[in-house]
Coordinates of C-alpha atoms and ligand atoms in Angstrom, one line a residue:
M293 CA 41.1 1.9 -20.2
T294 CA 39.3 -1.3 -19.2
V295 CA 36.9 -0.8 -22.1
I296 CA 39.5 -2.3 -24.5
D297 CA 38.5 -5.7 -23.2
P298 CA 35.4 -6.9 -24.9
L299 CA 35.0 -9.9 -22.6
A300 CA 34.8 -7.6 -19.5
N301 CA 32.4 -5.3 -21.4
L302 CA 30.2 -8.2 -22.3
A303 CA 30.1 -9.7 -18.8
T304 CA 29.0 -6.3 -17.5
L305 CA 26.2 -6.1 -20.0
I306 CA 25.0 -9.7 -19.7
R307 CA 24.6 -9.2 -15.9
C308 CA 22.0 -6.6 -16.6
P309 CA 18.7 -8.4 -17.0
S310 CA 17.4 -6.1 -19.8
V311 CA 14.5 -8.3 -21.1
T312 CA 12.4 -6.0 -23.3
P313 CA 11.0 -3.6 -22.2
S314 CA 13.2 -3.4 -19.1
E315 CA 16.4 -1.3 -19.3
G316 CA 17.8 -3.6 -16.6
G317 CA 20.9 -1.3 -16.1
A318 CA 22.3 -2.2 -19.5
L319 CA 22.2 1.3 -20.9
S320 CA 23.7 2.8 -17.7
A321 CA 26.5 0.2 -18.0
L322 CA 27.1 1.2 -21.6
E323 CA 27.1 4.9 -20.6
A324 CA 29.7 4.2 -18.0
M325 CA 31.9 2.6 -20.7
L326 CA 31.5 5.4 -23.3
K327 CA 31.9 8.5 -21.1
P328 CA 35.5 7.9 -20.2
L329 CA 36.2 7.6 -24.0
G330 CA 35.0 11.1 -24.4
F331 CA 31.5 10.4 -25.7
A332 CA 28.6 12.8 -25.1
V333 CA 25.9 10.5 -23.9
E334 CA 22.2 11.2 -24.0
R335 CA 19.4 9.0 -22.7
V336 CA 16.1 9.3 -24.6
T337 CA 12.9 7.8 -23.3
A338 CA 10.2 7.2 -25.9
A339 CA 6.5 6.7 -25.1
E340 CA 3.4 5.9 -27.1
D341 CA -0.1 5.0 -25.9
G342 CA -0.6 1.3 -25.6
T343 CA 3.1 0.4 -25.5
P344 CA 5.6 0.4 -22.6
D345 CA 7.9 3.4 -22.3
I346 CA 11.4 2.5 -23.6
E347 CA 14.8 3.9 -22.7
N348 CA 17.3 4.4 -25.5
L349 CA 20.8 5.8 -25.7
Y350 CA 22.6 8.1 -28.2
A351 CA 26.3 8.8 -27.7
R352 CA 28.6 10.8 -30.0
L353 CA 32.4 11.3 -30.0
G354 CA 33.5 14.2 -32.0
T355 CA 31.6 17.1 -33.7
D356 CA 32.9 17.0 -37.3
G357 CA 32.3 14.7 -40.3
P358 CA 32.6 12.2 -41.6
H359 CA 30.2 10.6 -39.1
L360 CA 30.1 6.8 -38.6
M361 CA 27.1 5.4 -36.6
F362 CA 27.1 2.0 -34.8
A363 CA 23.6 0.8 -34.1
G364 CA 22.2 -1.9 -32.0
H365 CA 20.1 -2.9 -29.0
T366 CA 20.7 -3.8 -25.4
D367 CA 17.3 -5.4 -24.9
V368 CA 17.1 -9.2 -25.0
V369 CA 14.4 -11.8 -25.5
P370 CA 13.1 -13.7 -22.4
V371 CA 15.2 -16.5 -21.1
G372 CA 12.7 -19.3 -21.5
D373 CA 13.0 -22.2 -19.1
E374 CA 15.7 -20.9 -16.8
A375 CA 16.3 -24.3 -15.2
A376 CA 17.3 -25.6 -18.7
W377 CA 20.3 -23.3 -18.9
T378 CA 23.7 -24.9 -18.1
H379 CA 24.8 -21.6 -16.7
G380 CA 22.5 -18.8 -15.5
P381 CA 21.2 -16.6 -18.3
F382 CA 22.5 -13.4 -16.6
S383 CA 25.7 -15.1 -15.1
A384 CA 28.2 -14.4 -17.8
D385 CA 29.9 -17.6 -16.7
I386 CA 32.7 -18.9 -18.9
A387 CA 33.1 -22.6 -19.6
D388 CA 35.1 -24.4 -22.3
G389 CA 36.0 -21.1 -23.9
E390 CA 32.5 -19.8 -24.2
M391 CA 30.7 -17.1 -22.3
Y392 CA 27.0 -17.9 -21.4
G393 CA 24.2 -15.4 -21.2
R394 CA 21.1 -14.1 -22.8
G395 CA 22.2 -11.5 -25.3
A396 CA 25.7 -12.9 -25.6
V397 CA 25.4 -12.9 -29.4
D398 CA 22.2 -11.0 -30.0
M399 CA 23.6 -8.5 -29.5
K400 CA 25.3 -7.3 -26.3
G401 CA 28.4 -9.1 -27.7
G402 CA 28.5 -6.8 -30.8
I403 CA 28.1 -3.7 -28.6
A404 CA 30.9 -4.9 -26.2
C405 CA 33.2 -5.5 -29.2
F406 CA 32.5 -2.1 -30.8
A407 CA 33.1 -0.2 -27.6
A408 CA 36.4 -2.1 -27.2
A409 CA 37.3 -1.4 -30.8
V410 CA 36.7 2.4 -30.4
A411 CA 38.8 2.4 -27.2
R412 CA 41.7 0.7 -29.0
H413 CA 41.4 3.0 -31.9
I414 CA 41.6 6.0 -29.6
E415 CA 44.5 4.5 -27.7
K416 CA 46.5 4.0 -30.9
N417 CA 45.5 6.9 -33.0
G418 CA 43.8 9.5 -30.8
K419 CA 40.3 10.7 -31.5
P420 CA 39.0 9.8 -34.9
Q421 CA 39.2 12.3 -37.8
G422 CA 35.4 12.8 -37.7
S423 CA 32.7 11.4 -35.4
I424 CA 31.6 8.1 -34.1
S425 CA 28.2 7.6 -32.5
F426 CA 26.3 4.8 -30.8
L427 CA 22.6 4.6 -31.5
I428 CA 21.3 2.0 -29.1
T429 CA 17.7 1.0 -28.4
G430 CA 16.0 -1.0 -25.7
D431 CA 13.1 -2.0 -28.0
E432 CA 14.4 -4.1 -30.9
E433 CA 13.1 -7.5 -29.6
G434 CA 9.7 -6.0 -28.7
P435 CA 7.2 -4.0 -30.7
A436 CA 10.1 -1.8 -32.0
I437 CA 7.8 1.3 -31.8
N438 CA 9.7 3.3 -29.2
G439 CA 13.1 2.3 -30.3
T440 CA 15.3 2.9 -33.4
V441 CA 12.6 4.8 -35.4
K442 CA 12.0 7.4 -32.7
L443 CA 15.6 7.6 -31.7
L444 CA 16.5 8.4 -35.4
E445 CA 13.8 11.0 -35.6
W446 CA 14.9 12.6 -32.4
A447 CA 18.5 12.7 -33.4
A448 CA 17.8 13.9 -36.9
A449 CA 15.5 16.7 -35.5
K450 CA 18.4 18.0 -33.5
G451 CA 20.6 18.1 -36.5
E452 CA 22.5 14.8 -36.4
R453 CA 23.5 13.5 -39.9
W454 CA 25.4 10.3 -40.6
D455 CA 27.5 9.2 -43.5
A456 CA 27.4 5.5 -42.8
C457 CA 26.1 3.0 -40.3
L458 CA 27.2 -0.4 -39.1
V459 CA 24.6 -2.6 -37.3
G460 CA 26.1 -5.1 -34.9
E461 CA 23.5 -7.9 -35.2
P462 CA 24.8 -11.4 -35.5
T463 CA 25.1 -12.1 -39.2
N464 CA 27.4 -15.1 -39.5
P465 CA 25.7 -18.5 -39.9
D466 CA 28.6 -20.7 -38.8
K467 CA 31.9 -18.9 -38.4
L468 CA 33.0 -15.4 -37.9
G469 CA 33.7 -13.9 -41.3
D470 CA 31.0 -15.8 -43.2
M471 CA 28.6 -13.1 -44.0
I472 CA 28.0 -9.3 -44.2
K473 CA 24.4 -8.2 -44.7
I474 CA 24.2 -5.4 -47.3
G475 CA 20.4 -5.3 -47.6
R476 CA 17.2 -6.9 -46.5
R477 CA 14.2 -8.3 -48.2
G478 CA 10.9 -6.6 -47.5
S479 CA 8.0 -8.2 -45.6
L480 CA 4.3 -7.8 -46.2
S481 CA 1.5 -9.7 -44.6
G482 CA -2.3 -9.8 -45.2
T483 CA -5.5 -11.7 -44.4
V484 CA -7.9 -12.7 -47.1
T485 CA -11.4 -13.6 -46.2
V486 CA -13.9 -15.4 -48.5
H487 CA -17.6 -14.9 -47.8
G488 CA -19.9 -17.8 -48.7
V489 CA -23.4 -18.9 -47.7
Q490 CA -23.8 -21.2 -44.8
G491 CA -25.9 -24.3 -45.3
H492 CA -26.4 -28.0 -45.0
A493 CA -23.6 -30.2 -46.4
A494 CA -26.2 -32.4 -48.0
Y495 CA -27.8 -29.5 -49.8
P496 CA -24.9 -27.7 -51.3
H497 CA -27.0 -26.1 -54.1
L498 CA -28.5 -23.9 -51.3
A499 CA -25.1 -22.9 -49.9
D500 CA -21.8 -21.4 -51.2
S501 CA -18.7 -23.0 -49.6
P502 CA -16.1 -20.4 -48.9
V503 CA -13.6 -23.2 -48.4
R504 CA -13.5 -23.9 -52.1
G505 CA -12.9 -20.2 -52.6
I506 CA -10.1 -19.8 -50.1
L507 CA -8.3 -22.8 -51.6
S508 CA -8.4 -21.3 -55.1
L509 CA -7.3 -17.9 -53.9
T510 CA -4.5 -19.2 -51.8
Q511 CA -3.3 -21.4 -54.6
A512 CA -3.2 -18.3 -56.9
L513 CA -1.1 -16.5 -54.3
M514 CA 1.5 -19.2 -54.1
D515 CA 1.8 -19.9 -57.9
P516 CA 3.3 -18.9 -60.2
P517 CA 6.5 -17.6 -58.5
F518 CA 6.6 -13.8 -58.2
D519 CA 10.1 -13.5 -59.7
A520 CA 13.3 -15.5 -60.2
G521 CA 15.4 -13.5 -57.8
T522 CA 18.2 -11.0 -58.7
D523 CA 22.0 -10.9 -58.4
D524 CA 21.6 -9.5 -55.0
F525 CA 18.4 -11.2 -53.7
Q526 CA 16.7 -14.5 -53.4
P527 CA 13.4 -14.9 -55.3
S528 CA 10.5 -13.3 -53.6
N529 CA 8.5 -15.9 -51.7
L530 CA 4.9 -16.0 -50.4
E531 CA 3.8 -18.5 -47.7
V532 CA 0.3 -19.0 -46.6
T533 CA 0.8 -19.3 -42.9
T534 CA -2.7 -20.3 -41.8
I535 CA -6.2 -21.1 -43.2
D536 CA -9.0 -20.7 -40.7
V537 CA -12.6 -21.8 -41.0
A538 CA -13.3 -22.5 -37.3
N539 CA -16.0 -25.0 -38.3
T540 CA -16.8 -27.6 -35.7
A541 CA -19.6 -29.4 -37.5
V542 CA -19.0 -31.9 -40.3
N543 CA -22.4 -31.4 -41.9
V544 CA -22.4 -27.6 -42.1
I545 CA -21.0 -25.6 -44.9
P546 CA -19.4 -22.6 -43.1
A547 CA -20.2 -19.0 -43.9
K548 CA -16.6 -17.7 -44.3
A549 CA -13.0 -18.8 -44.5
S550 CA -9.8 -16.8 -43.9
A551 CA -6.2 -17.2 -44.8
R552 CA -3.2 -15.3 -43.7
F553 CA 0.0 -14.9 -45.8
N554 CA 3.4 -13.4 -45.5
I555 CA 5.6 -12.5 -48.4
R556 CA 9.4 -11.8 -48.3
F557 CA 10.2 -9.8 -51.4
N558 CA 13.2 -8.5 -53.2
D559 CA 13.8 -5.2 -54.9
T560 CA 12.0 -6.0 -58.1
W561 CA 8.9 -5.0 -56.0
S562 CA 7.8 -2.2 -53.9
V563 CA 5.0 -2.6 -51.2
D564 CA 2.6 -0.9 -53.6
S565 CA 3.4 -2.9 -56.7
L566 CA 3.3 -6.1 -54.7
K567 CA -0.1 -5.2 -53.3
A568 CA -1.4 -4.6 -56.8
E569 CA 0.0 -7.9 -58.0
I570 CA -1.6 -9.8 -55.1
I571 CA -5.0 -8.2 -55.7
A572 CA -4.8 -8.9 -59.5
R573 CA -4.1 -12.6 -58.6
L574 CA -7.0 -12.7 -56.2
D575 CA -9.4 -11.1 -58.7
R576 CA -8.4 -13.5 -61.4
A577 CA -8.7 -16.5 -59.3
G578 CA -11.9 -15.3 -57.8
A579 CA -13.4 -14.8 -61.3
D580 CA -12.1 -18.1 -62.6
S581 CA -13.3 -20.2 -59.7
V582 CA -16.9 -19.8 -58.8
L583 CA -17.9 -21.6 -55.6
R584 CA -20.4 -23.7 -57.6
P585 CA -21.2 -23.8 -61.3
G586 CA -23.6 -21.0 -62.2
R587 CA -22.7 -18.9 -59.1
P588 CA -21.1 -15.5 -59.2
P589 CA -17.3 -14.9 -58.8
V590 CA -15.8 -15.6 -55.4
K591 CA -16.2 -12.5 -53.2
Y592 CA -13.3 -11.8 -50.9
D593 CA -11.9 -8.9 -48.8
I594 CA -8.3 -8.3 -47.8
V595 CA -6.8 -6.6 -44.8
W596 CA -3.1 -5.7 -45.0
S597 CA -1.0 -5.8 -41.9
E598 CA 0.2 -2.4 -40.6
R599 CA 3.8 -1.3 -41.0
P600 CA 5.2 -3.5 -43.8
S601 CA 9.0 -3.7 -44.1
H602 CA 10.4 -2.1 -47.2
V603 CA 13.2 -3.8 -49.1
F604 CA 16.6 -2.1 -49.4
L605 CA 20.0 -2.7 -50.8
T606 CA 23.1 -0.7 -49.8
R607 CA 25.3 0.2 -52.8
N608 CA 27.9 2.3 -50.9
N609 CA 31.1 0.7 -52.1
A610 CA 33.4 2.5 -49.7
L611 CA 31.4 1.3 -46.8
I612 CA 31.1 -2.3 -48.0
A613 CA 34.8 -2.4 -49.0
S614 CA 35.9 -1.1 -45.6
L615 CA 34.0 -3.8 -43.8
S616 CA 34.6 -6.7 -46.0
G617 CA 38.3 -5.8 -46.3
A618 CA 38.5 -5.6 -42.5
V619 CA 36.9 -9.1 -42.2
E620 CA 39.3 -10.5 -44.7
A621 CA 42.3 -8.8 -43.1
V622 CA 41.6 -10.2 -39.7
T623 CA 40.1 -13.6 -40.5
G624 CA 41.6 -14.4 -43.9
R625 CA 38.1 -15.2 -45.1
E626 CA 36.2 -13.3 -47.8
P627 CA 32.7 -12.7 -46.5
T628 CA 29.6 -13.3 -48.5
L629 CA 27.6 -10.1 -49.2
S630 CA 24.1 -11.2 -48.4
T631 CA 20.5 -10.0 -48.2
T632 CA 19.1 -13.2 -46.7
G633 CA 17.2 -13.7 -43.4
G634 CA 14.6 -11.6 -41.6
T635 CA 14.2 -7.9 -41.2
S636 CA 16.3 -5.8 -38.8
D637 CA 16.5 -2.2 -37.6
A638 CA 18.6 -1.5 -40.6
R639 CA 15.4 -1.1 -42.5
F640 CA 14.8 2.1 -40.6
I641 CA 18.4 3.4 -40.7
K642 CA 18.6 3.1 -44.5
D643 CA 16.4 6.2 -44.8
Y644 CA 19.2 8.2 -43.2
C645 CA 22.5 6.8 -44.5
P646 CA 24.0 3.7 -46.1
V647 CA 23.9 0.8 -43.7
V648 CA 25.6 -2.6 -43.5
E649 CA 25.4 -5.3 -40.8
F650 CA 28.1 -7.5 -39.3
G651 CA 28.3 -9.1 -35.9
L652 CA 28.9 -12.5 -34.2
V653 CA 27.9 -16.0 -35.1
G654 CA 24.1 -16.3 -34.6
Q655 CA 23.7 -20.0 -33.9
T656 CA 22.5 -19.7 -30.3
M657 CA 20.5 -16.5 -30.5
H658 CA 17.2 -16.6 -28.7
M659 CA 18.0 -20.2 -27.5
V660 CA 18.5 -21.7 -24.1
D661 CA 22.3 -21.5 -23.4
E662 CA 22.9 -18.6 -25.7
R663 CA 26.7 -18.2 -25.6
V664 CA 29.7 -16.8 -27.5
A665 CA 33.2 -18.1 -28.1
V666 CA 35.6 -15.9 -26.1
A667 CA 38.0 -16.0 -29.1
D668 CA 35.3 -14.6 -31.3
L669 CA 34.9 -11.6 -29.1
E670 CA 38.6 -10.7 -29.6
T671 CA 38.4 -11.4 -33.3
L672 CA 35.3 -9.3 -33.8
T673 CA 36.9 -6.4 -31.9
Q674 CA 39.9 -6.6 -34.2
I675 CA 37.6 -6.6 -37.2
Y676 CA 35.6 -3.6 -35.9
E677 CA 38.9 -1.7 -35.1
T678 CA 40.2 -2.4 -38.6
F679 CA 36.9 -1.3 -40.1
I680 CA 37.0 2.0 -38.2
S681 CA 40.5 2.8 -39.4
R682 CA 39.7 1.8 -43.0
W683 CA 36.3 3.6 -43.1
F684 CA 37.8 6.9 -41.9
G685 CA 40.7 6.4 -44.3
H686 CA 38.3 5.9 -47.2
A687 CA 35.9 8.6 -46.1
A688 CA 38.8 11.1 -46.0
D689 CA 39.7 10.3 -49.6
Ligands
ZN1733 ZN1 19.2 -8.6 -32.3

């Protein structure tokens, strides 16, 4: 079975130009790797008005439990300035022990290694005592509407159930073995608009400056801190990302001012409790900081972004121990169990089964000259293979 070689698998995948939303041949290439291993492969195209149709793939080996899912994406971000690449972004060229190509680490590399790990497991032990599935989307780097969410719904509707999931996103900051993600912070954004009264800057008593109001309100959003963090999470943090007045005249008090903010929050909050806290802060600051002495409280409105990301933390010890034990057995390093960084598709999977994330070193992801150390591909394959053995061992206990 050639699938046992992660380097060959990755070269095949990199040569498919699967920039979101294009399938680029990548899912067909993966299908060709999985079918000889005995996987039943299904291709699922998802559509929704206003977004491009997206091809996805679901493949399962085995019919019994326990059931381990590997999740990821074959789509990649655009190459940027192609001329700036040392080797072509779809070349899979190897130089100085590194393979070049868009998606090398994010995350065709993870898929290439997991496929190789399954092939090796089968070669040594036969089919697993249970089931392994691949849930692979072509819409992770895009709007993520026709990807993992719909694929999970589709699979669950036809009776698929999972006991655990490993997401193969790049999780290591510097070296393979640094970090496993066992949860993710939530993310919530909003836009606050303060309405004032437009007027002449020399006659402020006839106007209400919304700029004064937006400054007070944004200050109240940023201070005091929302919490001090927990054992598992960093403190929640709100950043005001832009303040917009769009005023081109120096002698005009504008009519309104807006600010946008984004908060990354830990599990001391839910989306609802956080919204309530933010509104309480805005109401207080609005009441305390009239635009001019004698004026009524600052009037504002707030629009929340659609589809906030919910916070989650995985507490499945068998899953975490299988993975972190595998990392340590292969690399000799004890990985940090982390909840840092941005959101990932794990935020959707957590509604179906416990989920952890471990993949390659993320340093070059989304950059020109994205590349992966050839040695890391072999190491990650060994980690995944060890993880598979340990997880099925634990799950059978
Ligand atoms: Zn990714």
